[in-house]
CSV table of C-alpha atoms in Angstrom, one decimal:
chain,number,residue,atom,x,y,z
A,110,MET,CA,23.5,16.2,47.5
A,111,TRP,CA,21.7,16.4,44.2
A,112,LYS,CA,18.6,14.5,45.4
A,113,GLU,CA,18.3,16.0,48.9
A,114,ILE,CA,20.1,19.3,48.9
A,115,PRO,CA,21.9,19.6,52.3
A,116,VAL,CA,22.1,23.4,52.0
A,117,PRO,CA,19.5,25.3,54.1
A,118,PHE,CA,17.6,27.7,51.9
A,119,TYR,CA,15.7,30.7,53.2
A,120,LEU,CA,13.1,32.9,51.5
A,121,SER,CA,13.2,36.5,52.9
A,122,VAL,CA,10.2,38.6,51.8
A,123,TYR,CA,9.9,42.4,52.0
A,124,PHE,CA,6.6,44.1,51.4
A,125,PHE,CA,6.0,47.7,50.3
A,126,ASP,CA,3.4,49.0,52.6
A,127,VAL,CA,1.4,51.8,50.9
A,128,ILE,CA,1.2,54.8,53.2
A,129,ASN,CA,-1.1,57.1,51.1
A,130,PRO,CA,-3.7,55.0,49.2
A,131,ARG,CA,-6.3,57.8,49.2
A,132,ASP,CA,-3.8,60.3,47.9
A,133,ILE,CA,-2.8,58.0,45.1
A,134,LEU,CA,-6.5,57.7,44.0
A,135,GLN,CA,-6.4,61.5,43.7
A,136,GLY,CA,-3.4,61.4,41.4
A,137,GLN,CA,-0.6,62.0,43.9
A,138,ARG,CA,2.8,60.3,44.0
A,139,PRO,CA,2.8,57.0,45.9
A,140,GLN,CA,4.6,56.7,49.2
A,141,VAL,CA,5.7,53.3,50.4
A,142,ARG,CA,7.5,51.9,53.5
A,143,GLU,CA,9.5,48.7,53.3
A,144,ARG,CA,8.3,46.0,55.8
A,145,GLY,CA,10.2,42.9,56.7
A,146,PRO,CA,12.0,40.7,56.3
A,147,TYR,CA,9.5,37.9,56.8
A,148,VAL,CA,11.7,34.8,56.6
A,149,TYR,CA,10.7,31.3,55.6
A,150,ARG,CA,12.8,28.1,55.7
A,151,GLU,CA,12.6,26.5,52.3
A,152,PHE,CA,12.7,22.7,52.0
A,153,ARG,CA,13.4,21.0,48.7
A,154,HIS,CA,13.4,17.4,47.6
A,155,LYS,CA,13.4,15.6,44.3
A,156,SER,CA,10.9,12.8,43.5
A,157,ASN,CA,9.7,10.8,40.5
A,158,ILE,CA,13.4,10.5,39.5
A,159,THR,CA,13.6,8.6,36.2
A,160,PHE,CA,16.8,7.8,34.3
A,161,ASN,CA,16.2,7.8,30.6
A,162,ASP,CA,18.1,6.1,27.7
A,163,ASN,CA,19.3,9.3,26.1
A,164,ASP,CA,21.7,10.3,28.9
A,165,THR,CA,19.1,12.3,30.8
A,166,VAL,CA,17.2,12.1,34.1
A,167,SER,CA,13.7,13.5,34.7
A,168,PHE,CA,12.5,14.6,38.1
A,169,LEU,CA,10.0,16.8,40.0
A,170,GLU,CA,11.3,19.1,42.8
A,171,TYR,CA,8.9,19.9,45.5
A,172,ARG,CA,9.1,22.9,47.8
A,173,SER,CA,7.6,23.8,51.1
A,174,PHE,CA,8.0,26.8,53.3
A,175,GLN,CA,8.0,27.2,57.1
A,176,PHE,CA,7.9,30.6,58.8
A,177,GLN,CA,10.9,31.5,61.0
A,178,PRO,CA,9.8,34.1,63.6
A,179,ASP,CA,13.3,34.3,65.2
A,180,LYS,CA,14.8,35.4,61.8
A,181,SER,CA,12.0,37.7,60.9
A,182,ARG,CA,11.2,41.3,61.7
A,183,GLY,CA,7.5,40.9,62.2
A,184,LEU,CA,4.8,38.3,62.2
A,185,GLU,CA,2.6,36.7,59.6
A,186,SER,CA,-0.3,38.4,61.3
A,187,ASP,CA,1.0,41.9,60.4
A,188,ASN,CA,-1.2,43.9,58.1
A,189,ILE,CA,0.0,45.4,54.9
A,190,VAL,CA,-1.7,47.9,52.6
A,191,MET,CA,-1.0,47.2,49.0
A,192,PRO,CA,-2.7,47.4,45.6
A,193,ASN,CA,-5.6,45.0,44.9
A,194,ILE,CA,-3.9,43.0,42.2
A,195,LEU,CA,-7.2,41.4,41.0
A,196,VAL,CA,-9.2,44.7,40.7
A,197,LEU,CA,-6.4,46.7,39.1
A,198,SER,CA,-5.4,43.9,36.8
A,199,ALA,CA,-9.0,43.4,35.7
A,200,ALA,CA,-9.3,47.1,35.1
A,201,MET,CA,-6.2,47.2,32.9
A,202,MET,CA,-7.5,44.2,30.9
A,203,MET,CA,-10.7,46.1,30.2
A,204,GLU,CA,-9.0,49.4,29.3
A,205,ASN,CA,-9.9,49.1,25.6
A,206,GLY,CA,-13.2,47.3,26.2
A,207,PRO,CA,-16.7,48.7,25.7
A,208,MET,CA,-17.9,51.3,28.2
A,209,SER,CA,-21.0,49.3,29.0
A,210,LEU,CA,-18.9,46.4,30.2
A,211,LYS,CA,-16.7,48.7,32.2
A,212,LEU,CA,-19.8,50.1,34.0
A,213,ILE,CA,-21.0,46.6,34.7
A,214,MET,CA,-17.5,45.8,36.2
A,215,THR,CA,-17.6,48.9,38.3
A,216,LEU,CA,-21.0,47.9,39.7
A,217,ALA,CA,-19.8,44.3,40.3
A,218,PHE,CA,-16.7,45.7,42.2
A,219,SER,CA,-19.0,47.9,44.3
A,220,THR,CA,-21.4,45.1,45.1
A,221,LEU,CA,-18.5,42.8,46.2
A,222,GLY,CA,-16.9,45.5,48.2
A,223,GLU,CA,-13.7,45.5,46.1
A,224,ARG,CA,-11.4,48.5,46.2
A,225,ALA,CA,-8.2,49.6,44.4
A,226,PHE,CA,-6.2,49.0,47.6
A,227,MET,CA,-6.6,46.3,50.2
A,228,ASN,CA,-5.4,45.7,53.8
A,229,ARG,CA,-4.4,42.1,54.2
A,230,THR,CA,-2.1,40.1,56.6
A,231,VAL,CA,1.3,38.8,55.4
A,232,SER,CA,0.0,35.3,55.6
A,233,GLU,CA,-3.0,36.1,53.3
A,234,ILE,CA,-0.8,37.9,50.8
A,235,MET,CA,1.7,35.1,50.7
A,236,TRP,CA,-0.4,31.9,50.8
A,237,GLY,CA,-3.9,33.1,49.7
A,238,TYR,CA,-7.2,34.6,50.8
A,239,GLU,CA,-10.8,34.0,49.9
A,240,ASP,CA,-12.1,36.7,47.6
A,241,PRO,CA,-15.6,36.7,46.1
A,242,LEU,CA,-14.2,38.3,43.0
A,243,ILE,CA,-12.2,35.1,42.3
A,244,HIS,CA,-15.4,33.0,42.6
A,245,LEU,CA,-17.3,35.3,40.3
A,246,ILE,CA,-14.5,35.3,37.6
A,247,ASN,CA,-14.1,31.6,37.8
A,248,LYS,CA,-17.8,31.1,37.4
A,249,TYR,CA,-18.2,33.2,34.3
A,250,PHE,CA,-14.6,33.1,32.9
A,251,PRO,CA,-13.4,29.6,34.0
A,252,ASN,CA,-10.1,29.7,32.2
A,253,MET,CA,-9.1,33.3,33.0
A,254,PHE,CA,-7.0,32.4,36.1
A,255,PRO,CA,-4.9,29.2,36.6
A,256,PHE,CA,-5.9,29.1,40.3
A,257,LYS,CA,-9.2,28.2,42.0
A,258,GLY,CA,-10.4,29.4,45.4
A,259,LYS,CA,-7.7,31.4,47.3
A,260,PHE,CA,-5.4,33.9,45.6
A,261,GLY,CA,-1.9,34.5,47.0
A,262,LEU,CA,1.4,35.6,45.5
A,263,PHE,CA,3.2,32.4,46.6
A,264,ALA,CA,0.2,30.1,46.9
A,265,GLU,CA,1.2,28.1,43.9
A,266,LEU,CA,4.8,27.6,45.1
A,267,ASN,CA,4.0,26.1,48.6
A,268,ASN,CA,3.8,22.3,48.7
A,269,SER,CA,4.1,22.1,44.9
A,270,ASP,CA,6.6,21.3,42.3
A,271,SER,CA,8.3,23.7,39.8
A,272,GLY,CA,7.6,21.5,36.7
A,273,LEU,CA,9.1,18.4,35.2
A,274,PHE,CA,12.8,18.9,34.5
A,275,THR,CA,14.7,16.6,32.2
A,276,VAL,CA,18.5,17.3,32.5
A,277,PHE,CA,21.6,15.6,31.1
A,278,THR,CA,23.6,13.3,33.4
A,279,GLY,CA,26.9,13.8,31.6
A,280,VAL,CA,27.6,10.1,31.5
A,281,LYS,CA,28.0,9.9,27.7
A,282,ASN,CA,28.9,13.6,27.2
A,283,PHE,CA,30.5,15.2,30.2
A,284,SER,CA,30.3,18.7,28.7
A,285,ARG,CA,26.5,18.6,28.9
A,286,ILE,CA,26.2,17.6,32.6
A,287,HIS,CA,23.3,19.3,34.5
A,288,LEU,CA,22.1,21.1,31.3
A,289,VAL,CA,18.3,21.2,30.8
A,290,ASP,CA,17.0,19.1,27.9
A,291,LYS,CA,13.3,19.8,28.5
A,292,TRP,CA,11.0,21.4,30.9
A,293,ASN,CA,7.4,20.0,31.1
A,294,GLY,CA,8.2,18.1,27.9
A,295,VAL,CA,9.2,21.1,25.8
A,296,SER,CA,12.6,22.4,24.8
A,297,LYS,CA,11.4,26.0,24.5
A,298,VAL,CA,8.5,28.0,25.9
A,299,ASN,CA,6.0,30.2,24.0
A,300,PHE,CA,5.6,33.1,26.3
A,301,TRP,CA,7.8,35.6,24.4
A,302,HIS,CA,8.1,37.0,20.9
A,303,SER,CA,11.4,35.6,19.7
A,304,ASP,CA,13.0,32.1,19.5
A,305,GLN,CA,16.0,33.4,21.4
A,306,CYS,CA,13.9,34.6,24.4
A,307,ASN,CA,11.9,31.4,24.4
A,308,MET,CA,14.9,29.1,24.5
A,309,ILE,CA,15.4,27.0,27.7
A,310,ASN,CA,19.2,27.4,28.3
A,311,GLY,CA,21.5,26.4,31.1
A,312,THR,CA,20.8,24.2,34.1
A,313,SER,CA,17.9,24.0,36.5
A,314,GLY,CA,19.7,26.5,38.8
A,315,GLN,CA,21.3,24.2,41.4
A,316,MET,CA,24.6,22.9,40.0
A,317,TRP,CA,26.7,23.7,37.0
A,318,ALA,CA,29.5,21.9,35.0
A,319,PRO,CA,32.8,21.6,36.9
A,320,PHE,CA,36.2,23.0,36.0
A,321,MET,CA,35.1,26.6,35.6
A,322,THR,CA,37.3,29.5,34.4
A,323,PRO,CA,36.8,33.3,34.6
A,324,GLU,CA,35.4,33.1,31.0
A,325,SER,CA,32.6,30.8,32.2
A,326,SER,CA,29.0,32.0,32.8
A,327,LEU,CA,26.1,30.7,34.8
A,328,GLU,CA,23.0,30.1,32.8
A,329,PHE,CA,19.8,28.6,34.2
A,330,TYR,CA,16.1,28.4,33.5
A,331,SER,CA,13.7,29.9,36.0
A,332,PRO,CA,10.1,28.7,35.9
A,333,GLU,CA,9.0,31.6,38.1
A,334,ALA,CA,10.4,34.1,35.7
A,335,CYS,CA,9.4,32.1,32.7
A,336,ARG,CA,12.8,32.6,31.1
A,337,SER,CA,16.4,31.7,31.1
A,338,MET,CA,18.9,33.9,32.8
A,339,LYS,CA,22.6,34.3,32.5
A,340,LEU,CA,25.0,35.5,35.2
A,341,ILE,CA,28.6,36.7,34.5
A,342,TYR,CA,31.9,36.2,36.3
A,343,LYS,CA,32.9,39.1,38.6
A,344,GLU,CA,35.7,38.1,40.9
A,345,GLN,CA,37.5,35.3,42.8
A,346,GLY,CA,36.7,34.9,46.5
A,347,VAL,CA,36.9,32.6,49.5
A,348,PHE,CA,34.0,31.2,51.4
A,349,GLU,CA,34.8,29.5,54.7
A,350,GLY,CA,38.3,28.6,53.4
A,351,ILE,CA,36.9,27.3,50.1
A,352,PRO,CA,37.9,29.2,46.9
A,353,THR,CA,35.0,30.5,44.9
A,354,PHE,CA,34.0,32.4,41.7
A,355,ARG,CA,31.4,35.1,42.2
A,356,PHE,CA,28.8,35.5,39.4
A,357,VAL,CA,26.5,38.5,39.2
A,358,ALA,CA,23.7,39.7,37.0
A,359,PRO,CA,24.8,41.8,34.0
A,360,ASN,CA,23.4,45.3,33.5
A,361,THR,CA,21.4,43.9,30.5
A,362,LEU,CA,19.5,41.2,32.4
A,363,PHE,CA,16.3,43.3,32.5
A,364,ALA,CA,17.2,46.0,30.0
A,365,ASN,CA,14.6,46.8,27.4
A,366,GLY,CA,14.9,46.2,23.7
A,367,SER,CA,16.2,49.7,22.8
A,368,VAL,CA,19.1,49.4,25.3
A,369,TYR,CA,19.8,45.7,24.6
A,370,PRO,CA,18.3,44.4,21.3
A,371,PRO,CA,18.3,40.7,22.2
A,372,ASN,CA,15.7,41.5,24.9
A,373,GLU,CA,13.3,42.8,22.3
A,374,GLY,CA,11.5,39.5,22.4
A,375,PHE,CA,10.4,40.2,26.0
A,376,CYS,CA,8.6,43.3,25.0
A,377,PRO,CA,6.2,45.2,25.0
A,378,CYS,CA,8.7,47.1,27.1
A,379,ARG,CA,8.6,50.2,29.3
A,380,GLU,CA,11.6,51.8,31.0
A,381,SER,CA,14.8,49.8,31.0
A,382,GLY,CA,15.5,47.7,34.0
A,383,ILE,CA,12.1,46.0,34.3
A,384,GLN,CA,10.7,43.0,32.5
A,385,ASN,CA,7.0,42.6,31.5
A,386,VAL,CA,5.9,39.1,32.7
A,387,SER,CA,2.2,39.6,32.0
A,388,THR,CA,2.3,36.9,29.2
A,389,CYS,CA,3.1,34.2,31.7
A,390,ARG,CA,1.1,35.6,34.6
A,391,PHE,CA,-2.5,35.5,33.3
A,392,ASN,CA,-2.0,38.8,31.5
A,393,ALA,CA,-1.8,40.8,34.7
A,394,PRO,CA,0.4,43.9,34.2
A,395,LEU,CA,3.2,42.5,36.4
A,396,PHE,CA,6.9,43.4,36.1
A,397,LEU,CA,10.1,41.8,37.3
A,398,SER,CA,13.2,43.7,38.3
A,399,HIS,CA,15.9,44.0,40.9
A,400,PRO,CA,14.7,45.3,44.3
A,401,HIS,CA,14.0,49.0,44.6
A,402,PHE,CA,14.5,49.2,40.8
A,403,TYR,CA,18.3,48.8,41.3
A,404,ASN,CA,20.1,49.0,38.0
A,405,ALA,CA,17.0,50.3,36.2
A,406,ASP,CA,16.1,53.7,34.7
A,407,PRO,CA,16.2,56.2,37.6
A,408,VAL,CA,12.8,57.6,36.7
A,409,LEU,CA,11.2,54.4,38.1
A,410,ALA,CA,12.5,54.9,41.6
A,411,GLU,CA,11.9,58.6,41.5
A,412,ALA,CA,8.2,58.0,40.7
A,413,VAL,CA,7.7,56.3,44.1
A,414,SER,CA,8.7,57.8,47.4
A,415,GLY,CA,10.5,55.5,49.8
A,416,LEU,CA,12.7,53.6,47.4
A,417,HIS,CA,16.5,53.5,47.9
A,418,PRO,CA,18.3,51.2,45.5
A,419,ASN,CA,21.9,50.2,46.4
A,420,PRO,CA,24.1,47.4,45.2
A,421,GLU,CA,25.0,46.1,48.6
A,422,GLU,CA,21.5,45.2,49.6
A,423,HIS,CA,19.7,44.7,46.2
A,424,SER,CA,22.1,43.0,43.8
A,425,LEU,CA,22.1,39.2,43.4
A,426,PHE,CA,25.1,36.9,43.4
A,427,LEU,CA,26.2,33.2,43.3
A,428,ASP,CA,29.5,32.0,44.8
A,429,VAL,CA,30.4,28.7,43.1
A,430,HIS,CA,33.3,26.3,43.7
A,431,PRO,CA,34.9,26.4,40.3
A,432,VAL,CA,36.3,22.8,40.4
A,433,THR,CA,32.9,21.1,41.1
A,434,GLY,CA,30.4,23.7,39.9
A,435,ILE,CA,28.5,23.5,43.3
A,436,PRO,CA,27.2,26.8,44.8
A,437,MET,CA,28.7,27.6,48.2
A,438,ASN,CA,26.8,30.8,48.9
A,439,CYS,CA,24.0,32.4,47.0
A,440,SER,CA,21.5,35.2,47.2
A,441,VAL,CA,19.0,35.7,44.4
A,442,LYS,CA,16.9,38.9,44.8
A,443,LEU,CA,13.9,39.9,42.6
A,444,GLN,CA,11.1,42.4,42.9
A,445,LEU,CA,7.5,42.1,41.7
A,446,SER,CA,5.7,45.3,40.7
A,447,LEU,CA,2.3,46.2,39.3
A,448,TYR,CA,1.5,48.8,36.6
A,449,ILE,CA,-1.5,50.8,37.8
A,450,LYS,CA,-3.3,53.7,36.2
A,451,SER,CA,-6.8,55.3,36.0
A,452,VAL,CA,-9.1,53.5,33.6
A,453,LYS,CA,-11.9,55.6,32.3
A,454,GLY,CA,-15.3,54.0,33.1
A,455,ILE,CA,-14.0,52.0,36.1
A,456,GLY,CA,-14.6,54.1,39.2
A,457,GLN,CA,-12.4,52.1,41.6
A,458,THR,CA,-9.3,53.3,39.7
A,459,GLY,CA,-10.1,57.0,40.5
A,460,LYS,CA,-7.4,59.4,39.2
A,461,ILE,CA,-4.4,57.2,39.6
A,462,GLU,CA,-1.4,58.5,37.6
A,463,PRO,CA,0.4,55.8,35.5
A,464,VAL,CA,3.1,54.3,37.7
A,465,ILE,CA,5.0,51.0,38.2
A,466,LEU,CA,4.2,50.4,41.9
A,467,PRO,CA,6.4,47.8,43.8
A,468,LEU,CA,4.5,45.2,45.6
A,469,MET,CA,7.2,43.2,47.2
A,470,TRP,CA,10.8,41.9,46.8
A,471,PHE,CA,12.2,38.6,47.9
A,472,GLY,CA,15.6,37.0,48.3
A,473,GLU,CA,16.3,33.3,48.1
A,474,SER,CA,19.6,32.6,50.0
A,475,GLY,CA,21.5,29.6,51.0
A,476,ALA,CA,25.0,28.8,52.3
A,477,MET,CA,26.7,25.5,52.8
A,478,GLU,CA,27.3,24.9,56.5
A,479,GLY,CA,27.9,22.3,59.2
A,480,GLU,CA,29.0,18.8,58.6
A,481,THR,CA,28.5,19.1,54.8
A,482,LEU,CA,30.8,22.2,54.7
A,483,GLN,CA,33.4,20.4,56.8
A,484,THR,CA,33.3,17.3,54.5
A,485,PHE,CA,33.5,19.5,51.4
A,486,TYR,CA,36.4,21.5,52.8
A,487,THR,CA,38.3,18.3,53.9
A,488,GLN,CA,37.8,16.5,50.6
A,489,LEU,CA,38.2,19.3,48.1
A,490,VAL,CA,40.5,21.8,49.8
A,491,LEU,CA,42.4,20.4,52.7
A,492,MET,CA,43.4,17.1,51.1
A,493,PRO,CA,44.5,18.7,47.8
A,494,LYS,CA,46.7,21.1,49.8
A,495,VAL,CA,48.2,18.3,51.8
A,496,LEU,CA,48.9,16.4,48.6
A,497,HIS,CA,50.3,19.5,47.0
A,498,TYR,CA,52.9,20.1,49.8
A,499,ALA,CA,53.5,16.4,50.3
A,500,GLN,CA,54.9,16.1,46.8
A,501,TYR,CA,57.6,18.6,47.7
A,502,VAL,CA,58.3,16.8,50.9
A,503,LEU,CA,58.6,13.5,49.1
A,504,LEU,CA,60.7,15.1,46.4
A,505,ALA,CA,63.1,16.4,49.1
A,506,LEU,CA,63.2,13.1,50.8
A,507,GLY,CA,63.9,11.4,47.5
A,508,CYS,CA,66.8,13.7,46.9
A,509,VAL,CA,68.2,13.0,50.4
A,510,LEU,CA,67.9,9.2,49.8
A,511,LEU,CA,69.5,9.6,46.5
A,512,LEU,CA,72.4,11.7,47.9
A,513,ILE,CA,73.3,9.1,50.6
A,514,PRO,CA,74.5,6.4,48.2
A,515,ILE,CA,76.3,9.0,46.1
A,516,VAL,CA,78.1,10.4,49.1
A,517,TYR,CA,78.9,6.8,50.2
A,518,GLN,CA,80.2,6.0,46.8
A,519,ILE,CA,82.4,9.1,46.7
A,520,ARG,CA,83.9,8.4,50.1
A,521,SER,CA,84.5,4.8,49.2
A,522,GLN,CA,86.4,5.9,46.1
A,523,GLU,CA,88.5,8.3,48.2
A,524,LYS,CA,89.6,5.5,50.5
A,525,CYS,CA,90.5,3.3,47.6
A,526,TYR,CA,92.6,6.0,46.1
A,527,LEU,CA,94.4,6.7,49.4
A,528,PHE,CA,95.2,3.0,49.8
A,529,TRP,CA,96.3,2.7,46.2
A,530,SER,CA,98.5,5.8,46.6
A,531,SER,CA,100.2,4.5,49.8
A,532,SER,CA,100.8,1.1,48.3
A,533,LYS,CA,102.3,2.5,45.2
A,534,LYS,CA,104.6,4.8,47.3
A,535,GLY,CA,105.8,1.9,49.4
A,536,SER,CA,106.7,-0.1,46.3
A,537,LYS,CA,108.8,2.7,45.0
A,538,ASP,CA,110.7,3.0,48.3
A,539,LYS,CA,111.6,-0.6,48.3
A,540,GLU,CA,112.9,-0.4,44.7
A,541,ALA,CA,115.0,2.6,45.6
A,542,ILE,CA,116.6,0.9,48.6
A,543,GLN,CA,117.3,-2.2,46.5
A,544,ALA,CA,118.9,-0.1,43.7
A,545,TYR,CA,121.0,1.8,46.2
A,546,SER,CA,122.2,-1.4,47.8
A,547,GLU,CA,123.2,-2.9,44.4
A,548,SER,CA,125.1,0.3,43.5
A,549,LEU,CA,127.1,0.1,46.7
A,550,MET,CA,128.0,-3.5,46.2
A,551,THR,CA,129.4,-2.9,42.7
A,552,SER,CA,131.4,0.3,43.4
A,553,ALA,CA,132.9,-0.2,46.9
A,554,PRO,CA,135.7,-2.7,48.1
A,555,LYS,CA,134.4,-6.0,49.4
A,556,GLY,CA,135.3,-5.4,53.0
A,557,THR,CA,133.6,-2.1,53.0
A,558,VAL,CA,130.5,-3.6,51.6
A,559,LEU,CA,130.5,-6.3,54.2
A,560,GLN,CA,131.0,-3.8,56.9
A,561,GLU,CA,128.2,-1.7,55.7
A,562,ALA,CA,126.2,-4.8,55.3
A,563,ARG,CA,126.8,-5.6,59.0
A,564,LEU,CA,125.8,-2.1,59.9
C-alpha cells in the first residue's frame, strides 16, 4: 500500500472565468464565474526506493494525470478568460524599476501581442502553452523562470516527481514512523523568514503514526505549498463501517502575522486568510488560500463579484483510521490567486484597482474502495469485533463447563449423605429392638418370654 497506493485519487479543478476584463482595466470591480469541475484521475507510484542505515528510506514519487470526461462538467477544449500571469507578474516585478525599462517592457508586450487578460483552453492553462514572452525572457534572463518552453499552472506536476523524500521507517524508533527526515537533501527550506516557518515537519502526507487519540494532530510537508501544514482533530466518524478521526484545517492555517504571530515568517502579508507564496514561485505575486477565500478576511471575497465561500464545499478534511494512521477518505482544497494592480509606465495594466483575483481552485480527493476496502474492513474491523464478542462467548462456555463438575460433585455428596443417613438410622433401629428384647427377657417370667419368643 505504501509503494503503490491502492486508493484512487482525483484532481478536481475549478476555474474563475473573468466576465468583465475590459471593465477591470478601467478600474471596475472584477466579476468572475466558476467553471468546472474538470476532473483528472491521479496516478502515483514510488521509485528509486533506497533503505538507508539510519532507519530511513528515500524515494521519489511520480505523478501523472488523466482527464475524466464522465466526471467533469466541461471539456479540456473549453475556453477560459483569466489574467495573463506572465504579463501581470512581470509588471509587478518592475513596479519600482526605472521608467525607461517600463516603457521598453510596454513596447515588448505590444510587439508580442501580450495583454493583461488572455483567452486560453483548459488544457493550455493546465499543461502549458507556447508563449513568445517566455522565449524572450529565457533568452535575456535565463534564470528568471524555472521552466523552459511551455508555461502551465500544472505543467511541472504531470509526469514528474515531487522531490526526493527521506522518511523514517520506525524500525528502530516506532514513534518516528513516516516522519520526514529530509526533502531534497535538506531538513529545512529557505523560502521564508523564520526558522519555524522553514521547518520540514510531519510526514509526506500519505500515512501517519498509528494509535491516534483526539489529542493527536496531522502534520505534513507540502512541496507545492513550500511549507509544512498542521491539521487538528474535529470529531469521530465512520467511513463504510470503519471508525475514523476527522482532521480539519485550523483557522490559523493561512492567518497573517498580526492575527497569528507564528505565521509572521510567511510575510510580507496582506489580509488574513491568504498566504504569499511568491518567494517559492519565481517571485510572482501568487497567494494560497481556501477556495472562495473561505475562512479569510471578508473584504477579500467582497472585492470580487461571484464568490460564495461556505464550509460544506470549500473546507478541507482528512478521515484517518486511528489505529493504523491510514487515510480512509480525504479532500484537500486550495485556491491560487494573483495580486493585480495598475503599474505606472506599463500600459497593459491600464487602471486596474489593487485586488487579489482568484485564478482557480482545486481539490485532491481519494477514498478507499473495492477489494482494498473490504480487506481493510475484514482485517481491522470485522475480525476484532468477532474476537471481542468471542471472548464473552468463551467466558460463558467456560463458566458452564466449570459448573457441570461442581453440580455433579454437589449431587454426589447429597447421595452419599442420604445413604449414610439411612444406614445410620437402620443401625439404631436394630439396637433398639435388641435392647427391648433383652429387657423383656430379664423382667418377664420364663414361659411368657418363650411364648412371646414364639410369637
